[in-house]
PDB file of C-alpha atoms in Angstrom:
ATOM      1  CA  UNK W   5      88.255 102.566 107.389  1.00 73.00           C
ATOM      2  CA  UNK W   6      88.738 100.218 104.627  1.00 82.00           C
ATOM      3  CA  UNK W   7      85.632  97.945 104.086  1.00 92.00           C
ATOM      4  CA  UNK W   8      87.691  95.743 101.609  1.00 95.00           C
ATOM      5  CA  UNK W   9      91.140  94.909 102.406  1.00 95.00           C
ATOM      6  CA  UNK W  10      93.412  93.024 100.067  1.00 97.00           C
ATOM      7  CA  UNK W  11      96.417  92.485 102.480  1.00 93.00           C
ATOM      8  CA  UNK W  12      98.877  91.026  99.642  1.00 95.00           C
ATOM      9  CA  UNK W  13      99.744  94.131  97.307  1.00 95.00           C
ATOM     10  CA  UNK W  14     101.902  91.421  95.307  1.00 97.00           C
ATOM     11  CA  UNK W  15     102.181  87.628  94.337  1.00 97.00           C
ATOM     12  CA  UNK W  16     104.283  86.053  91.923  1.00 98.00           C
ATOM     13  CA  UNK W  17     103.088  82.571  90.589  1.00 98.00           C
ATOM     14  CA  UNK W  18     104.803  79.989  88.030  1.00 98.00           C
ATOM     15  CA  UNK W  19     102.956  79.469  84.485  1.00 98.00           C
ATOM     16  CA  UNK W  20     100.935  76.510  85.187  1.00 98.00           C
ATOM     17  CA  UNK W  21     100.579  76.712  89.125  1.00 98.00           C
ATOM     18  CA  UNK W  22      97.562  77.797  91.037  1.00 98.00           C
ATOM     19  CA  UNK W  23      96.967  81.522  91.963  1.00 98.00           C
ATOM     20  CA  UNK W  24      95.000  82.676  94.870  1.00 98.00           C
ATOM     21  CA  UNK W  25      94.146  85.873  95.502  1.00 98.00           C
ATOM     22  CA  UNK W  26      92.779  86.601  98.829  1.00 98.00           C
ATOM     23  CA  UNK W  27      90.211  89.551 100.084  1.00 98.00           C
ATOM     24  CA  UNK W  28      88.468  90.325 103.495  1.00 98.00           C
ATOM     25  CA  UNK W  29      85.290  92.631 104.069  1.00 97.00           C
ATOM     26  CA  UNK W  30      84.077  93.907 107.396  1.00 96.00           C
ATOM     27  CA  UNK W  31      80.235  95.233 106.237  1.00 92.00           C
ATOM     28  CA  UNK W  32      78.064  92.445 106.843  1.00 92.00           C
ATOM     29  CA  UNK W  33      75.869  94.030 104.576  1.00 90.00           C
ATOM     30  CA  UNK W  34      77.624  93.162 101.134  1.00 92.00           C
ATOM     31  CA  UNK W  35      76.078  91.043  99.380  1.00 89.00           C
ATOM     32  CA  UNK W  36      77.397  90.774  96.241  1.00 91.00           C
ATOM     33  CA  UNK W  37      80.984  90.227  95.274  1.00 94.00           C
ATOM     34  CA  UNK W  38      83.140  90.694  92.049  1.00 94.00           C
ATOM     35  CA  UNK W  39      86.948  90.504  90.894  1.00 97.00           C
ATOM     36  CA  UNK W  40      88.053  93.113  88.226  1.00 97.00           C
ATOM     37  CA  UNK W  41      91.025  92.438  86.438  1.00 97.00           C
ATOM     38  CA  UNK W  42      92.862  95.831  85.536  1.00 96.00           C
ATOM     39  CA  UNK W  43      96.246  96.173  83.079  1.00 96.00           C
ATOM     40  CA  UNK W  44      98.247  99.299  83.016  1.00 92.00           C
ATOM     41  CA  UNK W  45      96.818 102.110  81.102  1.00 91.00           C
ATOM     42  CA  UNK W  46      93.480 100.274  80.865  1.00 94.00           C
ATOM     43  CA  UNK W  47      90.313 100.420  83.168  1.00 96.00           C
ATOM     44  CA  UNK W  48      89.176  97.370  85.012  1.00 96.00           C
ATOM     45  CA  UNK W  49      87.631  94.637  83.159  1.00 96.00           C
ATOM     46  CA  UNK W  50      84.954  92.024  84.661  1.00 94.00           C
ATOM     47  CA  UNK W  51      86.153  89.045  85.947  1.00 96.00           C
ATOM     48  CA  UNK W  52      84.083  87.033  87.822  1.00 96.00           C
ATOM     49  CA  UNK W  53      81.273  87.512  90.616  1.00 94.00           C
ATOM     50  CA  UNK W  54      79.344  85.696  93.591  1.00 94.00           C
ATOM     51  CA  UNK W  55      76.582  86.496  95.378  1.00 92.00           C
ATOM     52  CA  UNK W  56      76.299  86.189  99.093  1.00 92.00           C
ATOM     53  CA  UNK W  57      73.823  83.019  98.780  1.00 92.00           C
ATOM     54  CA  UNK W  58      76.284  81.233  97.439  1.00 94.00           C
ATOM     55  CA  UNK W  59      80.001  79.986  98.263  1.00 96.00           C
ATOM     56  CA  UNK W  60      81.272  79.051  95.215  1.00 97.00           C
ATOM     57  CA  UNK W  61      81.201  80.094  91.334  1.00 97.00           C
ATOM     58  CA  UNK W  62      83.301  78.860  88.420  1.00 97.00           C
ATOM     59  CA  UNK W  63      83.847  80.129  85.352  1.00 96.00           C
ATOM     60  CA  UNK W  64      86.620  78.180  83.164  1.00 97.00           C
ATOM     61  CA  UNK W  65      89.729  78.710  84.930  1.00 98.00           C
ATOM     62  CA  UNK W  66      88.721  81.233  87.337  1.00 98.00           C
ATOM     63  CA  UNK W  67      86.654  80.482  90.729  1.00 98.00           C
ATOM     64  CA  UNK W  68      85.745  82.462  93.553  1.00 98.00           C
ATOM     65  CA  UNK W  69      84.900  81.058  96.878  1.00 98.00           C
ATOM     66  CA  UNK W  70      83.152  83.288  99.569  1.00 98.00           C
ATOM     67  CA  UNK W  71      83.359  82.637 103.464  1.00 97.00           C
ATOM     68  CA  UNK W  72      80.332  84.624 104.885  1.00 96.00           C
ATOM     69  CA  UNK W  73      81.044  83.517 108.230  1.00 96.00           C
ATOM     70  CA  UNK W  74      84.680  84.332 107.724  1.00 97.00           C
ATOM     71  CA  UNK W  75      83.779  87.705 105.651  1.00 97.00           C
ATOM     72  CA  UNK W  76      86.931  86.342 103.561  1.00 98.00           C
ATOM     73  CA  UNK W  77      86.677  85.542  99.713  1.00 97.00           C
ATOM     74  CA  UNK W  78      89.473  84.020  97.278  1.00 98.00           C
ATOM     75  CA  UNK W  79      90.266  84.116  93.927  1.00 98.00           C
ATOM     76  CA  UNK W  80      91.372  80.774  92.279  1.00 98.00           C
ATOM     77  CA  UNK W  81      93.567  80.828  89.205  1.00 98.00           C
ATOM     78  CA  UNK W  82      94.025  77.684  87.654  1.00 98.00           C
ATOM     79  CA  UNK W  83      96.446  77.297  85.771  1.00 98.00           C
ATOM     80  CA  UNK W  84      98.135  80.313  85.680  1.00 98.00           C
ATOM     81  CA  UNK W  85      99.141  81.800  82.169  1.00 98.00           C
ATOM     82  CA  UNK W  86     101.440  84.705  81.861  1.00 96.00           C
ATOM     83  CA  UNK W  87      98.410  86.695  80.338  1.00 96.00           C
ATOM     84  CA  UNK W  88      97.073  86.991  83.737  1.00 98.00           C
ATOM     85  CA  UNK W  89      99.840  89.185  84.917  1.00 98.00           C
ATOM     86  CA  UNK W  90      97.583  92.363  85.919  1.00 97.00           C
ATOM     87  CA  UNK W  91      96.612  94.091  89.040  1.00 97.00           C
ATOM     88  CA  UNK W  92      93.410  91.963  90.645  1.00 98.00           C
ATOM     89  CA  UNK W  93      90.921  94.297  92.347  1.00 97.00           C
ATOM     90  CA  UNK W  94      88.169  92.371  94.653  1.00 97.00           C
ATOM     91  CA  UNK W  95      84.981  94.826  95.171  1.00 95.00           C
ATOM     92  CA  UNK W  96      81.504  94.284  96.998  1.00 93.00           C
ATOM     93  CA  UNK W  97      78.205  95.950  96.882  1.00 90.00           C
ATOM     94  CA  UNK W  98      75.064  96.089  98.864  1.00 86.00           C
ATOM     95  CA  UNK W  99      72.116  96.119  97.636  1.00 74.00           C
ATOM     96  CA  UNK W 100      70.163  96.951 100.765  1.00 70.00           C
ATOM     97  CA  UNK W 101      71.150 100.303  99.753  1.00 67.00           C
ATOM     98  CA  UNK W 102      68.941 100.155  96.585  1.00 57.00           C
ATOM     99  CA  UNK W 103      72.193 100.900  94.943  1.00 61.00           C
ATOM    100  CA  UNK W 104      74.119  97.694  93.682  1.00 59.00           C
ATOM    101  CA  UNK W 105      76.619 100.101  91.004  1.00 68.00           C
ATOM    102  CA  UNK W 106      78.270 101.670  93.969  1.00 82.00           C
ATOM    103  CA  UNK W 107      81.224  99.522  94.457  1.00 89.00           C
ATOM    104  CA  UNK W 108      83.907  99.627  96.906  1.00 92.00           C
ATOM    105  CA  UNK W 109      87.076  98.223  96.196  1.00 94.00           C
ATOM    106  CA  UNK W 110      90.339  96.767  97.719  1.00 96.00           C
ATOM    107  CA  UNK W 111      93.465  98.182  97.217  1.00 95.00           C
ATOM    108  CA  UNK W 112      94.560  95.407  94.749  1.00 96.00           C
ATOM    109  CA  UNK W 113      96.885  92.520  94.302  1.00 97.00           C
ATOM    110  CA  UNK W 114      99.569  92.977  91.515  1.00 97.00           C
ATOM    111  CA  UNK W 115      99.537  89.212  90.134  1.00 98.00           C
ATOM    112  CA  UNK W 116     102.935  88.343  88.164  1.00 98.00           C
ATOM    113  CA  UNK W 117     102.786  84.880  86.445  1.00 98.00           C
ATOM    114  CA  UNK W 118     106.296  83.807  85.849  1.00 96.00           C
ATOM    115  CA  UNK W 119     107.802  81.377  82.867  1.00 91.00           C
TER     116      UNK W 119
ATOM    117  CA  UNK G  28      79.694  99.608  70.392  1.00 76.00           C
ATOM    118  CA  UNK G  29      82.437 101.482  71.405  1.00 83.00           C
ATOM    119  CA  UNK G  30      81.265 100.923  75.459  1.00 93.00           C
ATOM    120  CA  UNK G  31      82.619 103.293  77.780  1.00 97.00           C
ATOM    121  CA  UNK G  32      84.689 106.189  76.195  1.00 97.00           C
ATOM    122  CA  UNK G  33      86.679 108.967  77.927  1.00 98.00           C
ATOM    123  CA  UNK G  34      88.236 112.277  76.914  1.00 97.00           C
ATOM    124  CA  UNK G  35      91.056 113.361  77.383  1.00 97.00           C
ATOM    125  CA  UNK G  36      93.035 110.185  78.093  1.00 97.00           C
ATOM    126  CA  UNK G  37      96.081 112.371  79.850  1.00 97.00           C
ATOM    127  CA  UNK G  38      96.109 116.168  81.079  1.00 97.00           C
ATOM    128  CA  UNK G  39      97.779 118.350  83.029  1.00 97.00           C
ATOM    129  CA  UNK G  40      96.408 121.385  84.935  1.00 97.00           C
ATOM    130  CA  UNK G  41      97.926 124.138  87.178  1.00 97.00           C
ATOM    131  CA  UNK G  42      96.748 124.305  90.679  1.00 98.00           C
ATOM    132  CA  UNK G  43      93.085 126.846  90.400  1.00 97.00           C
ATOM    133  CA  UNK G  44      92.356 125.861  86.744  1.00 97.00           C
ATOM    134  CA  UNK G  45      89.031 124.157  86.110  1.00 96.00           C
ATOM    135  CA  UNK G  46      88.188 121.070  83.574  1.00 96.00           C
ATOM    136  CA  UNK G  47      85.734 118.982  82.541  1.00 98.00           C
ATOM    137  CA  UNK G  48      86.515 115.005  82.460  1.00 98.00           C
ATOM    138  CA  UNK G  49      83.911 113.426  79.454  1.00 98.00           C
ATOM    139  CA  UNK G  50      82.718 110.143  79.809  1.00 98.00           C
ATOM    140  CA  UNK G  51      79.929 108.714  77.502  1.00 98.00           C
ATOM    141  CA  UNK G  52      78.433 105.166  76.890  1.00 97.00           C
ATOM    142  CA  UNK G  53      76.502 103.825  74.182  1.00 95.00           C
ATOM    143  CA  UNK G  54      75.071 100.658  75.767  1.00 93.00           C
ATOM    144  CA  UNK G  55      71.983 102.357  77.045  1.00 92.00           C
ATOM    145  CA  UNK G  56      72.786 102.144  80.599  1.00 93.00           C
ATOM    146  CA  UNK G  57      70.813 104.083  83.191  1.00 93.00           C
ATOM    147  CA  UNK G  58      73.762 104.060  86.299  1.00 93.00           C
ATOM    148  CA  UNK G  59      76.980 105.467  85.545  1.00 94.00           C
ATOM    149  CA  UNK G  60      79.746 106.775  88.414  1.00 95.00           C
ATOM    150  CA  UNK G  61      82.897 108.133  88.361  1.00 97.00           C
ATOM    151  CA  UNK G  62      85.934 106.720  90.754  1.00 97.00           C
ATOM    152  CA  UNK G  63      89.300 108.259  91.029  1.00 97.00           C
ATOM    153  CA  UNK G  64      92.332 105.395  91.634  1.00 96.00           C
ATOM    154  CA  UNK G  65      95.060 106.509  93.838  1.00 93.00           C
ATOM    155  CA  UNK G  66      98.111 104.154  94.757  1.00 86.00           C
ATOM    156  CA  UNK G  67      97.642 102.229  97.323  1.00 83.00           C
ATOM    157  CA  UNK G  68      94.134 103.073  97.905  1.00 86.00           C
ATOM    158  CA  UNK G  69      92.225 101.080  95.436  1.00 89.00           C
ATOM    159  CA  UNK G  70      89.429 102.697  93.029  1.00 94.00           C
ATOM    160  CA  UNK G  71      87.342 105.094  95.579  1.00 95.00           C
ATOM    161  CA  UNK G  72      83.328 106.559  94.415  1.00 94.00           C
ATOM    162  CA  UNK G  73      83.284 110.093  93.352  1.00 96.00           C
ATOM    163  CA  UNK G  74      79.632 110.670  92.176  1.00 96.00           C
ATOM    164  CA  UNK G  75      77.315 108.595  90.578  1.00 93.00           C
ATOM    165  CA  UNK G  76      73.842 108.483  89.030  1.00 93.00           C
ATOM    166  CA  UNK G  77      71.021 106.093  88.591  1.00 90.00           C
ATOM    167  CA  UNK G  78      69.604 108.083  85.325  1.00 91.00           C
ATOM    168  CA  UNK G  79      69.209 111.195  83.712  1.00 93.00           C
ATOM    169  CA  UNK G  80      68.603 114.355  86.062  1.00 94.00           C
ATOM    170  CA  UNK G  81      69.198 112.207  89.221  1.00 93.00           C
ATOM    171  CA  UNK G  82      72.836 112.275  90.807  1.00 94.00           C
ATOM    172  CA  UNK G  83      74.362 111.661  93.955  1.00 92.00           C
ATOM    173  CA  UNK G  84      77.584 111.696  96.237  1.00 93.00           C
ATOM    174  CA  UNK G  85      80.211 108.817  96.477  1.00 91.00           C
ATOM    175  CA  UNK G  86      82.737 108.378  99.328  1.00 91.00           C
ATOM    176  CA  UNK G  87      85.431 111.580  98.096  1.00 95.00           C
ATOM    177  CA  UNK G  88      82.890 114.126  96.445  1.00 96.00           C
ATOM    178  CA  UNK G  89      84.717 116.936  97.553  1.00 96.00           C
ATOM    179  CA  UNK G  90      86.019 119.372  94.815  1.00 96.00           C
ATOM    180  CA  UNK G  91      84.095 117.856  91.830  1.00 98.00           C
ATOM    181  CA  UNK G  92      80.491 118.424  90.027  1.00 97.00           C
ATOM    182  CA  UNK G  93      78.622 115.799  88.177  1.00 97.00           C
ATOM    183  CA  UNK G  94      75.483 116.441  86.016  1.00 96.00           C
ATOM    184  CA  UNK G  95      73.595 114.169  84.141  1.00 96.00           C
ATOM    185  CA  UNK G  96      71.184 115.899  81.257  1.00 96.00           C
ATOM    186  CA  UNK G  97      71.121 112.566  79.165  1.00 96.00           C
ATOM    187  CA  UNK G  98      71.477 109.093  79.327  1.00 95.00           C
ATOM    188  CA  UNK G  99      74.867 108.784  77.363  1.00 97.00           C
ATOM    189  CA  UNK G 100      76.663 111.401  79.252  1.00 97.00           C
ATOM    190  CA  UNK G 101      78.281 112.102  82.822  1.00 98.00           C
ATOM    191  CA  UNK G 102      80.969 114.497  82.926  1.00 98.00           C
ATOM    192  CA  UNK G 103      82.913 115.224  85.930  1.00 98.00           C
ATOM    193  CA  UNK G 104      84.021 119.041  86.689  1.00 98.00           C
ATOM    194  CA  UNK G 105      86.623 120.426  88.526  1.00 97.00           C
ATOM    195  CA  UNK G 106      86.220 123.670  89.586  1.00 92.00           C
ATOM    196  CA  UNK G 107      89.374 124.565  91.160  1.00 96.00           C
ATOM    197  CA  UNK G 108      92.059 122.273  90.835  1.00 97.00           C
ATOM    198  CA  UNK G 109      94.043 121.089  93.639  1.00 97.00           C
ATOM    199  CA  UNK G 110      97.511 118.695  93.563  1.00 97.00           C
ATOM    200  CA  UNK G 111      95.446 116.563  95.844  1.00 96.00           C
ATOM    201  CA  UNK G 112      93.250 115.776  92.539  1.00 97.00           C
ATOM    202  CA  UNK G 113      96.023 114.013  90.584  1.00 97.00           C
ATOM    203  CA  UNK G 114      94.713 110.794  90.039  1.00 97.00           C
ATOM    204  CA  UNK G 115      93.827 108.519  87.675  1.00 97.00           C
ATOM    205  CA  UNK G 116      89.942 108.889  86.634  1.00 98.00           C
ATOM    206  CA  UNK G 117      87.700 105.877  85.727  1.00 98.00           C
ATOM    207  CA  UNK G 118      84.421 106.249  84.582  1.00 97.00           C
ATOM    208  CA  UNK G 119      81.720 103.543  84.732  1.00 95.00           C
ATOM    209  CA  UNK G 120      78.486 102.540  83.882  1.00 94.00           C
ATOM    210  CA  UNK G 121      75.697  99.577  84.180  1.00 91.00           C
ATOM    211  CA  UNK G 122      72.057  98.702  83.567  1.00 88.00           C
ATOM    212  CA  UNK G 123      70.916  99.522  87.103  1.00 78.00           C
ATOM    213  CA  UNK G 124      68.211  98.373  89.143  1.00 69.00           C
ATOM    214  CA  UNK G 125      69.449  94.758  89.020  1.00 73.00           C
ATOM    215  CA  UNK G 126      71.259  93.040  92.699  1.00 68.00           C
ATOM    216  CA  UNK G 127      73.454  91.407  90.608  1.00 74.00           C
ATOM    217  CA  UNK G 128      75.171  93.584  87.953  1.00 78.00           C
ATOM    218  CA  UNK G 129      78.438  94.629  86.506  1.00 85.00           C
ATOM    219  CA  UNK G 130      79.699  97.758  85.714  1.00 89.00           C
ATOM    220  CA  UNK G 131      81.806  98.475  82.488  1.00 93.00           C
ATOM    221  CA  UNK G 132      84.636 101.103  82.916  1.00 96.00           C
ATOM    222  CA  UNK G 133      86.386 103.292  80.738  1.00 97.00           C
ATOM    223  CA  UNK G 134      89.995 103.400  79.733  1.00 97.00           C
ATOM    224  CA  UNK G 135      90.619 106.016  82.142  1.00 97.00           C
ATOM    225  CA  UNK G 136      91.761 109.506  82.604  1.00 98.00           C
ATOM    226  CA  UNK G 137      95.174 110.447  83.732  1.00 97.00           C
ATOM    227  CA  UNK G 138      95.339 113.735  85.575  1.00 97.00           C
ATOM    228  CA  UNK G 139      98.352 116.131  86.719  1.00 97.00           C
ATOM    229  CA  UNK G 140      97.742 118.841  88.538  1.00 97.00           C
ATOM    230  CA  UNK G 141     100.989 120.876  89.432  1.00 97.00           C
TER     231      UNK G 141
END
């Protein structure tokens, strides 16, 4: 049973426009959420995170929004750049289990930013 | 600081062979984990360790063994490789003990089991 879902396998956006990547989760115990970016033949790299006590976190061009009642989070990239083309993974963890490092990942969304 | 390193980068095995995937980190992180990435499945946790001498199972532990004799190293052993273990394997580490913390990933080992 997929506890973290990314229903869009791919997304194509023009350079300069906004990219919106979505993620849904089913486990209400998740209290910390992360986005990772992955280029081919490389490991995932951390992008941005958000705690369940917040509904928004911003870092430069990247903003993550969390809607706890809907169990939904989204990553906004504004403006999108060609270098943003990668696979983006949503991940979640549950501190109550005492192992915040056990991440549950979504299946990823491949973002392509076109010129 | 090399971060998280993994060897080998690529390996081909025959069914039934054994091998060890190496992972090391030089950040003095307590927590280390192994994930596998398969098409359409995202990354799934195999085993993890919260410190030297302590390991536990993740979501997909069958067919894999781990040990953690030092803080720096966390090898993953395949005792008898199967084609279903064809995957890309990522090792990750983090400081541990914090509610909000980031895991740092290695570059991955691509394994093909024939």
